[in-house]
CSV table of C-alpha atoms and ligand atoms in Angstrom, one decimal:
chain,number,residue,atom,x,y,z
A,1354,UNK,CA,87.2,-34.9,-11.8
A,1355,UNK,CA,83.1,-33.7,-11.1
A,1356,UNK,CA,81.5,-36.8,-10.4
A,1357,UNK,CA,77.3,-37.5,-10.6
A,1358,UNK,CA,75.8,-40.3,-8.7
A,1359,UNK,CA,73.3,-42.3,-10.8
A,1360,UNK,CA,71.5,-44.1,-7.7
A,1361,UNK,CA,69.3,-47.8,-9.4
A,1362,UNK,CA,66.1,-47.7,-7.0
A,1363,UNK,CA,63.1,-48.7,-9.4
A,1364,UNK,CA,63.0,-52.1,-8.7
A,1365,UNK,CA,60.1,-53.4,-7.0
A,1366,UNK,CA,61.6,-55.8,-4.6
A,1367,UNK,CA,58.5,-58.4,-4.8
A,1368,UNK,CA,60.1,-60.7,-2.3
A,1369,UNK,CA,60.0,-58.1,0.3
A,1370,UNK,CA,56.2,-58.6,0.4
A,1371,UNK,CA,55.7,-55.0,1.2
A,1372,UNK,CA,53.6,-52.1,0.5
A,1373,UNK,CA,56.8,-50.0,1.2
A,1374,UNK,CA,59.4,-49.6,-1.6
A,1375,UNK,CA,62.2,-51.7,-1.0
A,1376,UNK,CA,64.9,-49.2,-0.9
A,1377,UNK,CA,63.1,-47.2,1.9
A,1378,UNK,CA,63.1,-50.1,4.1
A,1379,UNK,CA,65.3,-49.2,7.3
A,1380,UNK,CA,68.6,-49.9,8.2
A,1381,UNK,CA,70.3,-48.4,11.3
A,1382,UNK,CA,66.9,-46.6,11.6
A,1383,UNK,CA,67.9,-45.0,8.0
A,1384,UNK,CA,66.3,-45.9,4.5
A,1385,UNK,CA,68.4,-48.0,2.8
A,1386,UNK,CA,68.6,-45.7,-0.1
A,1387,UNK,CA,70.1,-43.0,2.6
A,1388,UNK,CA,73.1,-45.7,3.3
A,1389,UNK,CA,73.8,-45.5,-0.4
A,1390,UNK,CA,73.4,-41.6,-0.7
A,1391,UNK,CA,75.8,-41.3,2.3
A,1392,UNK,CA,78.6,-43.2,1.0
A,1393,UNK,CA,78.1,-41.5,-2.4
A,1394,UNK,CA,78.2,-38.2,-0.8
A,1395,UNK,CA,82.0,-38.6,0.1
A,1396,UNK,CA,82.9,-38.2,-3.7
A,1397,UNK,CA,81.3,-34.8,-3.3
A,1398,UNK,CA,79.2,-35.1,-6.4
A,1399,UNK,CA,77.8,-32.3,-8.5
A,1400,UNK,CA,74.5,-34.3,-9.2
A,1401,UNK,CA,72.8,-36.8,-7.3
A,1402,UNK,CA,70.1,-38.8,-9.7
A,1403,UNK,CA,67.8,-41.3,-8.2
A,1404,UNK,CA,66.2,-43.2,-10.7
A,1405,UNK,CA,62.6,-44.2,-9.2
A,1406,UNK,CA,60.1,-46.7,-10.3
A,1407,UNK,CA,58.0,-48.6,-7.8
A,1408,UNK,CA,56.7,-46.2,-5.1
A,1409,UNK,CA,58.4,-43.0,-6.9
A,1410,UNK,CA,56.5,-40.7,-4.9
A,1411,UNK,CA,57.5,-41.9,-1.8
A,1412,UNK,CA,61.2,-42.4,-3.0
A,1413,UNK,CA,61.5,-39.2,-4.1
A,1414,UNK,CA,60.2,-37.9,-0.9
A,1415,UNK,CA,62.5,-39.7,1.0
A,1416,UNK,CA,65.5,-38.8,-1.5
A,1417,UNK,CA,64.5,-35.4,-1.2
A,1418,UNK,CA,64.6,-35.3,2.9
A,1419,UNK,CA,68.3,-36.8,2.8
A,1420,UNK,CA,69.7,-34.4,0.2
A,1421,UNK,CA,67.3,-31.7,-1.1
A,1422,UNK,CA,69.8,-31.2,-4.3
A,1423,UNK,CA,68.9,-35.0,-5.2
A,1424,UNK,CA,66.7,-35.0,-8.4
A,1425,UNK,CA,64.7,-38.0,-9.1
A,1426,UNK,CA,63.9,-39.2,-12.4
A,1427,UNK,CA,61.5,-42.0,-13.0
A,1428,UNK,CA,61.8,-45.5,-15.1
A,1429,UNK,CA,58.0,-46.3,-15.6
A,1430,UNK,CA,59.0,-49.7,-16.8
A,1431,UNK,CA,61.6,-51.6,-15.1
A,1432,UNK,CA,63.5,-53.1,-18.4
A,1433,UNK,CA,66.8,-53.3,-17.3
A,1434,UNK,CA,69.9,-51.9,-15.3
A,1435,UNK,CA,71.1,-50.1,-18.7
A,1436,UNK,CA,67.8,-48.8,-19.3
A,1437,UNK,CA,67.3,-47.5,-15.6
A,1438,UNK,CA,70.7,-45.2,-16.2
A,1439,UNK,CA,69.4,-44.2,-19.5
A,1440,UNK,CA,66.5,-42.3,-17.5
A,1441,UNK,CA,69.3,-40.3,-16.2
A,1442,UNK,CA,70.3,-38.9,-19.6
A,1443,UNK,CA,68.4,-35.8,-19.6
A,1444,UNK,CA,69.5,-35.0,-15.9
A,1445,UNK,CA,73.2,-35.3,-17.0
A,1446,UNK,CA,72.8,-33.1,-20.3
A,1447,UNK,CA,75.9,-31.0,-20.6
A,1448,UNK,CA,77.5,-32.3,-17.3
A,1449,UNK,CA,80.7,-34.1,-19.0
A,1450,UNK,CA,81.9,-35.5,-15.8
A,1451,UNK,CA,82.0,-38.8,-14.7
A,1452,UNK,CA,79.2,-41.0,-13.6
A,1453,UNK,CA,79.5,-43.3,-10.5
A,1454,UNK,CA,76.5,-46.2,-10.6
A,1455,UNK,CA,75.1,-47.3,-7.4
A,1456,UNK,CA,72.2,-49.4,-6.2
A,1457,UNK,CA,69.6,-48.0,-3.6
A,1458,UNK,CA,69.5,-51.8,-2.5
A,1459,UNK,CA,73.1,-52.1,-1.6
A,1460,UNK,CA,73.8,-50.2,1.5
A,1461,UNK,CA,77.2,-51.1,2.6
A,1462,UNK,CA,79.6,-50.0,0.0
A,1463,UNK,CA,82.6,-47.7,1.7
A,1464,UNK,CA,83.1,-44.5,0.4
A,1465,UNK,CA,86.8,-45.4,0.3
A,1466,UNK,CA,85.8,-47.6,-2.1
A,1467,UNK,CA,84.1,-45.6,-3.9
A,1468,UNK,CA,87.3,-43.3,-4.0
A,1469,UNK,CA,89.3,-46.3,-5.1
A,1470,UNK,CA,86.9,-46.6,-8.3
A,1471,UNK,CA,87.2,-42.8,-9.0
A,1472,UNK,CA,91.4,-42.9,-8.6
A,1473,UNK,CA,91.3,-46.1,-11.0
A,1474,UNK,CA,89.6,-44.5,-13.4
A,1475,UNK,CA,92.3,-42.2,-14.1
A,1476,UNK,CA,93.8,-44.9,-15.9
A,1477,UNK,CA,90.8,-46.9,-17.3
A,1478,UNK,CA,87.4,-45.7,-19.8
A,1479,UNK,CA,85.5,-47.8,-17.1
A,1480,UNK,CA,86.1,-49.1,-13.8
A,1481,UNK,CA,83.6,-51.7,-12.7
A,1482,UNK,CA,83.6,-52.8,-8.8
A,1483,UNK,CA,83.8,-56.7,-8.3
A,1484,UNK,CA,84.2,-59.0,-5.4
A,1485,UNK,CA,85.5,-62.4,-4.8
A,1486,UNK,CA,82.2,-64.3,-3.9
A,1487,UNK,CA,82.6,-67.2,-1.4
A,1488,UNK,CA,79.1,-68.3,-3.1
A,1489,UNK,CA,79.0,-66.6,-6.7
A,1490,UNK,CA,75.2,-67.8,-7.0
A,1491,UNK,CA,73.4,-65.6,-9.5
A,1492,UNK,CA,75.6,-63.1,-9.8
A,1493,UNK,CA,77.0,-61.7,-13.3
A,1494,UNK,CA,80.7,-62.9,-13.8
A,1495,UNK,CA,83.5,-61.0,-14.4
A,1496,UNK,CA,85.5,-62.4,-17.6
A,1497,UNK,CA,89.1,-60.7,-17.0
A,1498,UNK,CA,92.2,-60.9,-19.0
A,1499,UNK,CA,94.8,-60.1,-16.7
A,1500,UNK,CA,94.0,-56.8,-14.8
A,1501,UNK,CA,91.6,-55.9,-17.8
A,1502,UNK,CA,87.9,-56.8,-18.0
A,1503,UNK,CA,86.5,-58.2,-21.1
A,1504,UNK,CA,83.1,-58.3,-20.4
A,1505,UNK,CA,80.5,-59.3,-17.8
A,1506,UNK,CA,78.3,-62.4,-18.4
A,1507,UNK,CA,74.8,-62.7,-16.5
A,1508,UNK,CA,74.3,-65.9,-14.7
A,1509,UNK,CA,71.5,-66.7,-17.0
A,1510,UNK,CA,73.5,-66.6,-20.0
A,1511,UNK,CA,76.8,-67.8,-18.7
A,1512,UNK,CA,78.1,-71.2,-20.0
A,1513,UNK,CA,79.3,-73.6,-17.3
A,1514,UNK,CA,83.1,-72.4,-17.7
A,1515,UNK,CA,82.1,-68.9,-17.1
A,1516,UNK,CA,79.8,-69.7,-14.1
A,1517,UNK,CA,82.8,-71.2,-12.6
A,1518,UNK,CA,84.3,-67.8,-12.5
A,1519,UNK,CA,83.9,-66.5,-8.7
A,1520,UNK,CA,84.9,-62.7,-9.5
A,1521,UNK,CA,81.5,-61.2,-9.5
A,1522,UNK,CA,80.0,-58.1,-10.6
A,1523,UNK,CA,78.8,-56.0,-7.8
A,1524,UNK,CA,76.7,-53.8,-10.5
A,1525,UNK,CA,78.4,-50.6,-9.3
A,1526,UNK,CA,80.3,-48.8,-12.2
A,1527,UNK,CA,82.4,-45.4,-13.1
A,1528,UNK,CA,82.8,-44.2,-16.4
A,1529,UNK,CA,82.6,-40.6,-18.2
A,1530,UNK,CA,79.0,-39.6,-18.5
A,1531,UNK,CA,79.0,-39.1,-22.2
A,1532,UNK,CA,80.8,-42.4,-22.9
A,1533,UNK,CA,78.6,-44.3,-20.5
A,1534,UNK,CA,75.4,-42.6,-22.2
A,1535,UNK,CA,76.6,-43.3,-25.7
A,1536,UNK,CA,77.4,-46.8,-25.0
A,1537,UNK,CA,73.9,-47.4,-23.0
A,1538,UNK,CA,72.4,-46.2,-26.6
A,1539,UNK,CA,73.9,-49.1,-28.4
A,1540,UNK,CA,72.9,-52.1,-25.6
A,1541,UNK,CA,70.2,-54.2,-26.8
A,1542,UNK,CA,67.8,-56.6,-25.1
A,1543,UNK,CA,68.8,-60.3,-26.8
A,1544,UNK,CA,69.3,-62.1,-24.0
A,1545,UNK,CA,67.9,-65.0,-21.2
A,1546,UNK,CA,66.0,-62.0,-19.6
A,1547,UNK,CA,65.1,-59.7,-22.7
A,1548,UNK,CA,66.3,-57.0,-20.4
A,1549,UNK,CA,68.6,-53.9,-21.1
A,1550,UNK,CA,71.7,-54.9,-19.1
A,1551,UNK,CA,74.0,-51.9,-17.8
A,1552,UNK,CA,76.9,-54.9,-17.8
A,1553,UNK,CA,76.8,-55.1,-21.6
A,1554,UNK,CA,78.5,-51.6,-21.8
A,1555,UNK,CA,82.0,-53.6,-20.9
A,1556,UNK,CA,82.3,-55.7,-24.0
A,1557,UNK,CA,80.7,-52.8,-26.0
A,1558,UNK,CA,83.6,-50.6,-24.7
A,1559,UNK,CA,86.3,-53.1,-25.4
A,1560,UNK,CA,85.0,-53.5,-29.4
A,1561,UNK,CA,86.0,-50.1,-29.4
A,1562,UNK,CA,89.2,-50.8,-27.8
A,1563,UNK,CA,88.5,-48.8,-24.6
A,1564,UNK,CA,90.5,-49.9,-21.5
A,1565,UNK,CA,88.2,-51.6,-19.0
A,1566,UNK,CA,89.2,-52.9,-15.4
A,1567,UNK,CA,87.5,-54.3,-12.4
A,1568,UNK,CA,88.8,-53.5,-8.8
A,1569,UNK,CA,87.7,-55.6,-5.7
A,1570,UNK,CA,86.1,-54.7,-2.6
A,1571,UNK,CA,85.2,-56.6,0.6
A,1572,UNK,CA,82.4,-59.0,-0.2
A,1573,UNK,CA,80.4,-57.6,2.6
A,1574,UNK,CA,80.0,-54.2,0.9
A,1575,UNK,CA,78.2,-55.6,-1.9
A,1576,UNK,CA,75.4,-57.1,0.5
A,1577,UNK,CA,72.2,-56.5,-1.2
A,1578,UNK,CA,68.7,-56.7,0.2
A,1579,UNK,CA,65.9,-58.6,-1.5
A,1580,UNK,CA,63.7,-60.1,1.3
A,1581,UNK,CA,63.1,-59.7,4.8
A,1582,UNK,CA,65.4,-62.1,5.6
A,1583,UNK,CA,68.1,-60.2,3.8
A,1584,UNK,CA,66.8,-56.8,5.7
A,1585,UNK,CA,67.5,-58.4,8.8
A,1586,UNK,CA,71.0,-60.0,7.9
A,1587,UNK,CA,71.7,-56.2,6.4
A,1588,UNK,CA,70.7,-54.6,10.2
A,1589,UNK,CA,72.7,-57.2,11.9
A,1590,UNK,CA,75.9,-56.1,9.7
A,1591,UNK,CA,75.1,-52.4,10.2
A,1592,UNK,CA,75.1,-52.8,13.9
A,1593,UNK,CA,78.1,-55.0,14.0
A,1594,UNK,CA,79.9,-52.4,12.0
A,1595,UNK,CA,78.6,-49.5,14.1
A,1596,UNK,CA,79.3,-51.2,17.2
A,1597,UNK,CA,83.0,-51.9,16.1
A,1598,UNK,CA,83.4,-48.3,15.0
A,1599,UNK,CA,82.5,-46.9,18.5
A,1600,UNK,CA,84.6,-49.5,20.1
A,1601,UNK,CA,87.3,-48.4,18.1
A,1602,UNK,CA,87.2,-44.4,19.2
A,1603,UNK,CA,87.1,-45.5,22.9
A,1604,UNK,CA,83.7,-46.3,24.2
A,1605,UNK,CA,83.2,-48.9,26.4
A,1606,UNK,CA,80.2,-51.1,25.9
A,1607,UNK,CA,80.2,-54.2,28.5
A,1608,UNK,CA,77.7,-56.1,26.0
A,1609,UNK,CA,78.2,-54.5,22.2
A,1610,UNK,CA,76.0,-57.6,20.9
A,1611,UNK,CA,73.1,-56.0,23.2
A,1612,UNK,CA,73.4,-52.6,22.0
A,1613,UNK,CA,71.3,-51.1,19.2
A,1614,UNK,CA,72.6,-48.1,17.1
A,1615,UNK,CA,71.0,-45.5,14.5
A,1616,UNK,CA,72.8,-44.4,11.4
A,1617,UNK,CA,73.9,-40.9,13.3
A,1618,UNK,CA,74.2,-41.9,16.8
A,1619,UNK,CA,77.3,-40.0,17.9
A,1620,UNK,CA,79.2,-41.1,21.2
A,1621,UNK,CA,82.3,-39.3,22.8
A,1622,UNK,CA,84.9,-41.0,24.0
A,1623,UNK,CA,85.2,-42.8,27.4
A,1624,UNK,CA,81.3,-43.0,27.6
A,1625,UNK,CA,80.4,-46.3,29.0
A,1626,UNK,CA,77.2,-48.1,27.4
A,1627,UNK,CA,75.8,-50.6,29.5
A,1628,UNK,CA,73.6,-53.7,27.9
A,1629,UNK,CA,70.4,-53.5,25.9
A,1630,UNK,CA,70.2,-49.8,25.2
A,1631,UNK,CA,68.5,-48.9,22.2
A,1632,UNK,CA,69.5,-45.5,20.3
A,1633,UNK,CA,66.9,-44.4,17.7
A,1634,UNK,CA,67.9,-41.5,15.4
A,1635,UNK,CA,69.4,-38.1,16.4
A,1636,UNK,CA,71.4,-38.9,19.2
A,1637,UNK,CA,74.4,-37.5,20.6
A,1638,UNK,CA,76.3,-38.3,23.7
A,1639,UNK,CA,79.0,-36.5,25.0
A,1640,UNK,CA,82.6,-37.9,26.4
A,1641,UNK,CA,82.2,-39.9,30.1
A,1642,UNK,CA,78.7,-40.1,30.2
A,1643,UNK,CA,77.3,-43.3,31.5
A,1644,UNK,CA,74.1,-44.9,29.6
A,1645,UNK,CA,72.9,-47.7,31.9
A,1646,UNK,CA,71.4,-50.8,31.2
A,1647,UNK,CA,67.7,-51.3,29.5
A,1648,UNK,CA,67.7,-47.1,28.5
A,1649,UNK,CA,65.8,-45.9,25.2
A,1650,UNK,CA,67.3,-43.0,23.4
A,1651,UNK,CA,66.1,-40.8,20.6
A,1652,UNK,CA,66.5,-37.0,19.4
A,1653,UNK,CA,68.3,-36.1,22.3
A,1654,UNK,CA,71.9,-34.8,23.7
A,1655,UNK,CA,73.3,-36.3,26.6
A,1656,UNK,CA,76.6,-34.1,28.3
A,1657,UNK,CA,79.6,-34.9,29.7
A,1658,UNK,CA,79.3,-36.9,33.3
A,1659,UNK,CA,75.6,-37.3,33.1
A,1660,UNK,CA,74.4,-40.7,34.2
A,1661,UNK,CA,71.3,-42.3,32.1
A,1662,UNK,CA,69.2,-45.4,33.5
A,1663,UNK,CA,68.8,-48.2,34.1
A,1664,UNK,CA,65.6,-48.0,32.2
A,1665,UNK,CA,65.1,-44.6,31.2
A,1666,UNK,CA,63.7,-43.0,28.5
A,1667,UNK,CA,64.9,-39.9,26.5
A,1668,UNK,CA,62.7,-38.8,23.8
A,1669,UNK,CA,63.1,-36.1,21.1
A,1670,UNK,CA,64.3,-32.8,22.3
A,1671,UNK,CA,65.7,-34.3,25.8
A,1672,UNK,CA,68.5,-32.2,26.5
A,1673,UNK,CA,71.0,-33.2,29.6
A,1674,UNK,CA,73.8,-31.0,30.6
A,1675,UNK,CA,76.9,-31.8,32.5
A,1676,UNK,CA,76.6,-34.2,35.4
A,1677,UNK,CA,72.8,-34.9,35.3
A,1678,UNK,CA,71.2,-37.7,36.5
A,1679,UNK,CA,68.2,-39.6,35.0
A,1680,UNK,CA,66.9,-42.8,36.8
A,1681,UNK,CA,64.7,-45.4,36.4
A,1682,UNK,CA,61.5,-45.5,34.6
A,1683,UNK,CA,62.0,-41.6,33.9
A,1684,UNK,CA,60.8,-40.2,30.5
A,1685,UNK,CA,62.0,-37.2,29.3
A,1686,UNK,CA,60.6,-35.5,26.6
A,1687,UNK,CA,61.6,-32.0,24.7
A,1688,UNK,CA,62.7,-30.4,28.3
A,1689,UNK,CA,66.2,-29.1,29.3
A,1690,UNK,CA,67.5,-30.8,32.3
A,1691,UNK,CA,70.5,-28.0,33.4
A,1692,UNK,CA,73.7,-28.8,35.3
A,1693,UNK,CA,73.8,-31.2,38.0
A,1694,UNK,CA,69.9,-31.7,38.0
A,1695,UNK,CA,68.4,-35.0,39.1
A,1696,UNK,CA,65.3,-36.8,38.0
A,1697,UNK,CA,66.0,-39.9,39.5
A,1698,UNK,CA,62.8,-42.2,40.1
A,1699,UNK,CA,59.3,-42.9,38.2
A,1700,UNK,CA,58.9,-39.1,36.7
A,1701,UNK,CA,57.7,-37.6,33.2
A,1702,UNK,CA,59.1,-34.2,32.5
A,1703,UNK,CA,58.0,-33.1,29.2
A,1704,UNK,CA,57.8,-29.4,27.7
A,1705,UNK,CA,59.7,-28.4,30.5
A,1706,UNK,CA,63.2,-26.9,31.9
A,1707,UNK,CA,64.5,-28.0,34.8
A,1708,UNK,CA,67.4,-25.2,36.5
A,1709,UNK,CA,70.6,-26.5,37.9
A,1710,UNK,CA,71.2,-28.6,40.8
A,1711,UNK,CA,67.5,-29.0,41.3
A,1712,UNK,CA,66.1,-32.3,42.7
A,1713,UNK,CA,62.8,-34.0,41.4
A,1714,UNK,CA,61.3,-36.2,43.5
A,1715,UNK,CA,59.8,-39.8,42.7
A,1716,UNK,CA,56.9,-39.9,40.7
A,1717,UNK,CA,56.6,-36.1,39.5
A,1718,UNK,CA,54.8,-35.5,36.5
A,1719,UNK,CA,54.6,-32.6,34.4
A,1720,UNK,CA,51.1,-32.5,33.4
A,1721,UNK,CA,51.8,-31.2,30.2
A,1722,UNK,CA,48.7,-31.7,27.9
A,1723,UNK,CA,45.2,-30.6,27.9
A,1724,UNK,CA,43.7,-32.9,25.5
A,1725,UNK,CA,44.4,-30.0,22.8
A,1726,UNK,CA,47.4,-28.5,23.5
A,1727,UNK,CA,50.7,-28.8,25.0
A,1728,UNK,CA,52.0,-26.4,27.7
A,1729,UNK,CA,55.4,-25.2,29.4
A,1730,UNK,CA,56.9,-26.0,32.8
A,1731,UNK,CA,59.7,-24.0,34.1
A,1732,UNK,CA,61.5,-25.0,37.2
A,1733,UNK,CA,64.3,-22.5,38.7
A,1734,UNK,CA,67.7,-23.7,40.0
A,1735,UNK,CA,67.8,-25.5,43.1
A,1736,UNK,CA,64.4,-26.1,43.5
A,1737,UNK,CA,62.9,-28.9,45.1
A,1738,UNK,CA,60.0,-30.8,43.8
A,1739,UNK,CA,58.6,-33.0,46.5
A,1740,UNK,CA,57.6,-36.9,45.5
A,1741,UNK,CA,54.4,-37.3,43.5
A,1742,UNK,CA,54.3,-33.7,42.6
A,1743,UNK,CA,51.5,-32.8,39.9
A,1744,UNK,CA,53.1,-29.9,38.1
A,1745,UNK,CA,49.8,-28.6,35.7
A,1746,UNK,CA,51.4,-26.5,33.0
A,1747,UNK,CA,51.7,-23.9,32.1
A,1748,UNK,CA,53.3,-23.3,35.3
A,1749,UNK,CA,56.8,-21.9,36.9
A,1750,UNK,CA,58.4,-22.8,40.2
A,1751,UNK,CA,61.0,-20.3,41.1
A,1752,UNK,CA,64.5,-20.9,42.0
A,1753,UNK,CA,65.1,-22.4,45.6
A,1754,UNK,CA,61.3,-23.2,46.0
A,1755,UNK,CA,59.9,-26.1,47.2
A,1756,UNK,CA,56.6,-28.1,46.5
A,1757,UNK,CA,55.2,-30.8,49.0
A,1758,UNK,CA,55.0,-34.1,48.3
A,1759,UNK,CA,51.6,-35.0,46.9
A,1760,UNK,CA,50.9,-31.5,45.7
A,1761,UNK,CA,49.1,-30.7,42.5
A,1762,UNK,CA,50.8,-27.5,41.6
A,1763,UNK,CA,48.3,-25.1,39.4
A,1764,UNK,CA,49.3,-21.8,40.2
A,1765,UNK,CA,53.3,-20.5,39.7
A,1766,UNK,CA,55.4,-20.6,43.2
A,1767,UNK,CA,57.6,-17.7,43.8
A,1768,UNK,CA,61.2,-18.1,44.4
A,1769,UNK,CA,62.3,-19.9,48.0
A,1770,UNK,CA,58.6,-20.3,48.4
A,1771,UNK,CA,57.1,-23.5,49.6
A,1772,UNK,CA,53.8,-25.0,47.9
A,1773,UNK,CA,51.9,-27.1,49.8
A,1774,UNK,CA,48.8,-28.0,47.4
A,1775,UNK,CA,47.1,-31.1,49.0
A,1776,UNK,CA,44.3,-32.0,51.4
A,1777,UNK,CA,45.2,-31.5,55.3
A,1778,UNK,CA,46.0,-34.3,57.3
A,1779,UNK,CA,43.6,-34.9,60.3
A,1780,UNK,CA,44.4,-37.6,62.8
A,1781,UNK,CA,41.6,-39.5,64.7
A,1782,UNK,CA,42.6,-41.0,68.1
A,1783,UNK,CA,41.6,-44.6,68.5
A,1784,UNK,CA,39.9,-44.8,65.5
A,1785,UNK,CA,41.9,-47.0,63.7
A,1786,UNK,CA,41.7,-49.6,66.9
A,1787,UNK,CA,37.6,-49.2,66.9
A,1788,UNK,CA,37.3,-49.8,63.1
A,1789,UNK,CA,39.6,-52.8,63.0
A,1790,UNK,CA,37.5,-54.5,65.9
A,1791,UNK,CA,34.3,-53.8,63.5
A,1792,UNK,CA,35.6,-55.4,60.5
A,1793,UNK,CA,36.8,-58.4,62.4
A,1794,UNK,CA,33.3,-58.9,64.0
A,1795,UNK,CA,31.8,-58.6,60.6
A,1796,UNK,CA,33.9,-61.1,58.8
A,1797,UNK,CA,33.1,-63.6,61.9
A,1798,UNK,CA,29.6,-63.2,61.4
A,1799,UNK,CA,29.5,-63.8,57.9
A,1800,UNK,CA,31.6,-67.2,58.3
A,1801,UNK,CA,29.1,-68.5,60.8
A,1802,UNK,CA,31.4,-68.2,63.7
A,1803,UNK,CA,33.7,-71.3,62.9
A,1804,UNK,CA,36.5,-69.0,61.7
B,2877,LIG,C1,72.9,-57.0,-11.5
B,2877,LIG,C2,73.9,-57.4,-12.5
B,2877,LIG,C3,74.5,-58.4,-11.8
B,2877,LIG,C4,75.1,-58.2,-10.6
B,2877,LIG,C5,74.1,-57.8,-9.7
B,2877,LIG,C6,74.7,-57.4,-8.4
B,2877,LIG,C7,73.2,-56.3,-14.3
B,2877,LIG,C8,72.5,-56.9,-15.9
B,2877,LIG,N1,73.3,-57.5,-13.7
B,2877,LIG,O1,71.9,-58.3,-11.7
B,2877,LIG,O2,75.9,-58.4,-12.9
B,2877,LIG,O3,76.0,-59.0,-10.1
B,2877,LIG,O4,73.3,-56.7,-10.3
B,2877,LIG,O5,73.9,-57.3,-7.3
B,2877,LIG,O6,73.1,-55.0,-14.2
B,2877,LIG,N2,67.1,-51.7,-11.1
B,2877,LIG,C9,66.1,-50.7,-11.8
B,2877,LIG,N3,65.5,-50.7,-12.9
B,2877,LIG,C10,65.4,-51.7,-13.5
B,2877,LIG,C11,66.3,-52.8,-13.3
B,2877,LIG,C12,67.0,-52.8,-12.2
B,2877,LIG,O7,66.2,-49.3,-11.1
B,2877,LIG,O8,65.2,-51.9,-14.6
B,2877,LIG,C13,67.6,-51.6,-10.1
B,2877,LIG,C14,67.0,-52.5,-9.2
B,2877,LIG,O9,65.9,-51.9,-8.1
B,2877,LIG,C15,68.5,-53.1,-8.4
B,2877,LIG,C16,69.4,-52.7,-9.2
B,2877,LIG,O10,69.1,-52.0,-10.3
B,2877,LIG,O11,68.6,-51.9,-7.3
B,2877,LIG,C17,69.8,-54.1,-9.8
B,2877,LIG,O12,68.8,-54.7,-10.4
B,2877,LIG,P1,68.8,-56.2,-10.3
B,2877,LIG,O13,67.4,-56.7,-11.0
B,2877,LIG,O14,68.3,-56.6,-8.8
B,2877,LIG,O15,69.8,-57.0,-10.9
B,2877,LIG,P2,70.4,-58.1,-11.0
B,2877,LIG,O16,69.5,-59.3,-11.7
B,2877,LIG,O17,70.8,-58.6,-9.4
B,2878,LIG,CA1,69.9,-58.0,-7.6
C-alpha cells in the first residue's frame, strides 16, 4: 500500500513563548519536525505533506531541508485538527493510497509503531494510535467496545465516566486517503472548543458501519512538546534513548549520562567515550577510537584507533585518519589529519592538511584568516613543526621538513629543510647579575632603606 504522510505543524505553541515556530525547536540538535519526518520516512511515503501555519515560511524552509520532496500546505487559521488535515486535500488529489497523520510536535513515535498501524489497517478501515496513560490528563479518550473503537471523546466534552478511561488518543491515525477526506468533509465544530476535531472521524466511520480499531504504543512515544519544560524533558528522553542504543551496539561510555549525542551521531563498535563529551550534528566515529573527557565534536570524522582529547574541539570538516592523536586544548577545523599524525597540545589547525606521521608541536597555529579570506596550510608527511610555530597561510611545509620552535613561517619550506624564522639569540655575559643589582638598589632607595 502506498502511503502519504500528513504532518500537522500549524499550531502556534503559545506556551513555548518563542519567536521560533514550535516544531523547529531542536531535540538532539535537529528540529522536532525532523524527528517526526524521520519516523515517517520508514514507511517509504509517496508523499510527505506538512501542514504549516504559524511561522509557515520558516517551517517550509526547514521541511525542505530535511526532505526536499516534502510538500508544505498552509493552514491560514487553526480551526482544528480535522481542518488541518483538510488542507492536504489538494496535495492528495488522485492519490488513493493510505494516509498516516502525524504531529510535528510529537517527535518520539517509533518507526515500528507506524509500521504496526499500517499492518492493522489491512483488517480495519481506520486505525488510531492510542496509549495507556499513567495520567490521562486532558487527552482525548478512546471509547472501546472489545477491540473495536467506537468513538473518541475530547476531555472537554467528556462525561465523568468517559474521563475515567485511561486509554488515550495519541492523535496519530491511519486510513485510506479518500475515505478520510470524505469523513473530514462531514466533521462539524459543534463542541466545547468550537474546533473541527479530527477525532470525530471515528464515530462518523462507525455510523457508516466501517471498522475502526485502536492499537497501543508505549506512552513515551506520544510525548508531546508544549513548553520549554516539555522540550527539556523531551531532550532528556532523546538522550537516554540515544545513549541506550549506543551501549547496545557495543560502545563503552564510562558516564553515559554526561555524554550528549545528536540525532545523527554515528559511532562504531568498541569505541570508548569518556565523561562529558558533546556531539554536535554530523559526527561519525569509527570503531576502536577513544574520545576522552570534555571533548566537543561536530561535523567531523574520526577514524579507527584515533584518540581525541581530553579537552579537544573538532569543528566541521575535521577529518582524522587512523591512529591520529588530538590532545588537550587543540582545535581542528576543516582539516585533514593523515594517518598517525599527532597534534597533542594547545594548537589550532584550520584549513589545512597534516601529512601522515607528522608531529605538530605545542602551541602551533595555522594563521588561516587574513581578516577577509581563509587560506590553506599544507604540511607534508613526517614533518616536525616546532612548538609555537605560526604558519601564515597560504603556506606549504614539505615532507620531512622541520620548523624551529617559535618560528613565524611565511614562506614555503621545501622537503627535508629546517626553517628557522625567529630573532637570533644573543647572550651577554654577566649582564643578568648587574641588572639584578641595579633593580635591588632601586627598590631599597624607594622604600627608604628600611626593608
Ligand atoms: C489532540 C487530539 C486529542 C489527543 C491529543 C494528543 C483532536 C481534536 N484532539 O488534542 O484527542 O489526545 O491531540 O496530543 O484532534 N494543529 C494544527 N492545526 C490546527 C490544530 C492543531 O496543525 O488547527 C496541530 C498542532 O500544531 C499539533 C497537533 O495538530 O501539532 C495537535 O493539536 P493540539 O491543539 O495540540 O491538539 P490537542 O488539543 O492536544
Ligand atoms: Ca497537544
